[in-house]
Amino acid sequence: MRIVTFYSHLNGLEFLQVHQPDLWSEIEHVIGGVDAAACRTKVSKEVRTLGHLLYSPIRMNAAMDSAFRVLGWNERRTSYWVTSDARLIRKTMHMPAAQQKAEIEAAGRAPIPSYNQTDFVKDRVAVEVQFGKYPFVAYDLFVKHMAFYVGDIIDVGIEILPMKELQCVMSSGVAYYEGELYNLIREGRGVPAVPLVVVGVAP
């Protein structure tokens, strides 16, 4: 697998190159180490590609997962409590989880447990590998990376996406770099307010 191109949002890549160059090198190493041909194992059952051999998101994810973990990148999960009261959410948002729950209960509301999880975090950099359906990319960029950034857990979020040339030989509905780049730029230069690097990959 190779990196075809990338987009630096709010100087995400520049931050890495100055402050965490070794981590950017590790990301390049992981992507470059994936044997794309070995991941072309999914026999299509869709009408438009019936019987064709497609790239398997599960196989590509598994290859990256094992490579990242060998290098010390691990999943990170942050738990918190939510409720239906917007004012109460604003009041408790930045409290520790136990205090959030107590405040919500003290206000006579029912606290609901929730969490944010990201695939790989190391030294304040988060990576999401997204070979799934297109709605998940917006959630990654505008919720996951943002939540970890606001929570002072990361400084940069990285989103790895297939280029259109790879997406064309995957199942339908998969997000692709060019389309998600358009969606990101359409939001404006400062949205989301978290430094990002969007990476497009292909065989």
Short mmCIF file of C-alpha atoms in Angstrom, two decimals, residues 34-151:
data_model
loop_
_atom_site.label_atom_id
_atom_site.label_comp_id
_atom_site.label_asym_id
_atom_site.label_seq_id
_atom_site.Cartn_x
_atom_site.Cartn_y
_atom_site.Cartn_z
CA VAL A 34 0.55 -3.48 3.96
CA ASP A 35 0.50 -6.09 1.18
CA ALA A 36 -2.47 -4.80 -0.81
CA ALA A 37 -2.56 -7.83 -3.12
CA ALA A 38 -2.99 -10.12 -0.11
CA CYS A 39 -6.05 -8.08 0.93
CA ARG A 40 -7.90 -8.57 -2.36
CA THR A 41 -9.90 -11.52 -1.06
CA LYS A 42 -13.55 -10.44 -0.97
CA VAL A 43 -15.79 -12.03 -3.61
CA SER A 44 -18.51 -9.51 -4.45
CA LYS A 45 -22.17 -10.41 -4.05
CA GLU A 46 -23.39 -7.04 -5.33
CA VAL A 47 -25.19 -6.86 -8.66
CA ARG A 48 -22.82 -4.36 -10.25
CA THR A 49 -19.68 -6.35 -9.37
CA LEU A 50 -21.04 -9.88 -8.88
CA GLY A 51 -18.23 -12.41 -8.65
CA HIS A 52 -15.44 -9.83 -8.89
CA LEU A 53 -12.57 -10.00 -6.42
CA LEU A 54 -12.57 -6.85 -4.24
CA TYR A 55 -10.26 -5.43 -1.60
CA SER A 56 -11.39 -6.52 1.84
CA PRO A 57 -11.70 -3.72 4.42
CA ILE A 58 -11.42 -6.34 7.17
CA ARG A 59 -8.10 -7.64 5.81
CA MET A 60 -6.68 -4.13 5.25
CA ASN A 61 -7.76 -3.02 8.73
CA ALA A 62 -6.27 -6.15 10.30
CA ALA A 63 -2.93 -5.60 8.53
CA MET A 64 -2.71 -2.01 9.74
CA ASP A 65 -3.97 -2.91 13.20
CA SER A 66 -1.24 -5.45 13.85
CA ALA A 67 1.48 -3.17 12.42
CA PHE A 68 0.42 -0.17 14.52
CA ARG A 69 0.22 -2.25 17.70
CA VAL A 70 3.72 -3.65 17.18
CA LEU A 71 4.93 -0.03 17.18
CA GLY A 72 3.11 0.78 20.43
CA TRP A 73 -0.02 2.44 19.06
CA ASN A 74 -3.06 1.45 21.13
CA GLU A 75 -6.78 2.05 21.30
CA ARG A 76 -7.91 4.87 23.58
CA ARG A 77 -11.36 5.17 25.12
CA THR A 78 -12.83 8.07 27.09
CA SER A 79 -16.04 7.52 29.07
CA TYR A 80 -18.54 10.22 30.00
CA TRP A 81 -22.20 10.75 30.92
CA VAL A 82 -24.93 12.47 28.88
CA THR A 83 -28.45 13.66 29.50
CA SER A 84 -31.29 15.39 27.64
CA ASP A 85 -30.67 18.79 29.29
CA ALA A 86 -28.42 20.96 27.09
CA ARG A 87 -27.53 23.36 29.91
CA LEU A 88 -26.56 20.46 32.14
CA ILE A 89 -24.37 18.98 29.41
CA ARG A 90 -22.57 22.32 29.01
CA LYS A 91 -22.04 22.50 32.77
CA THR A 92 -20.68 18.96 33.13
CA MET A 93 -18.89 18.43 29.81
CA HIS A 94 -15.36 19.03 31.10
CA MET A 95 -15.80 17.38 34.49
CA PRO A 96 -14.38 13.94 35.36
CA ALA A 97 -16.87 11.17 34.55
CA ALA A 98 -17.81 10.41 38.16
CA GLN A 99 -18.50 14.09 38.82
CA GLN A 100 -20.56 14.35 35.62
CA LYS A 101 -22.78 11.52 36.75
CA ALA A 102 -23.22 12.97 40.25
CA GLU A 103 -24.10 16.44 38.89
CA ILE A 104 -26.66 15.02 36.47
CA GLU A 105 -28.26 12.92 39.21
CA ALA A 106 -28.27 15.89 41.60
CA ALA A 107 -30.21 17.86 38.98
CA GLY A 108 -32.86 15.16 38.94
CA ARG A 109 -31.93 13.82 35.50
CA ALA A 110 -31.06 10.31 34.39
CA PRO A 111 -27.37 10.00 33.46
CA ILE A 112 -26.71 7.92 30.35
CA PRO A 113 -23.26 6.32 29.93
CA SER A 114 -21.39 6.98 26.70
CA TYR A 115 -17.84 6.97 25.36
CA ASN A 116 -15.51 7.97 22.54
CA GLN A 117 -13.01 5.46 21.18
CA THR A 118 -10.24 5.88 18.66
CA ASP A 119 -8.27 3.13 16.91
CA PHE A 120 -4.69 4.14 17.66
CA VAL A 121 -3.14 6.75 19.95
CA LYS A 122 0.54 7.30 20.70
CA ASP A 123 2.29 10.32 22.18
CA ARG A 124 -0.71 12.64 21.69
CA VAL A 125 -1.36 11.63 18.07
CA ALA A 126 -4.51 9.69 17.06
CA VAL A 127 -5.00 7.61 13.93
CA GLU A 128 -8.29 6.38 12.51
CA VAL A 129 -8.17 3.87 9.65
CA GLN A 130 -11.43 4.27 7.76
CA PHE A 131 -12.25 1.73 5.08
CA GLY A 132 -15.92 1.65 6.08
CA LYS A 133 -19.08 3.48 5.07
CA TYR A 134 -18.89 7.20 4.37
CA PRO A 135 -20.89 8.48 7.41
CA PHE A 136 -18.16 7.20 9.72
CA VAL A 137 -15.60 9.68 8.37
CA ALA A 138 -17.61 12.71 9.50
CA TYR A 139 -17.99 11.11 12.92
CA ASP A 140 -14.23 10.55 13.10
CA LEU A 141 -13.35 14.11 12.10
CA PHE A 142 -16.06 16.07 13.87
CA VAL A 143 -16.59 13.92 16.98
CA LYS A 144 -13.75 11.51 17.75
CA HIS A 145 -10.71 13.60 16.87
CA MET A 146 -12.39 16.75 18.15
CA ALA A 147 -13.33 15.15 21.48
CA PHE A 148 -9.81 13.88 22.11
CA TYR A 149 -8.34 17.24 21.10
CA VAL A 150 -10.68 19.26 23.33
CA GLY A 151 -10.00 16.78 26.12
#
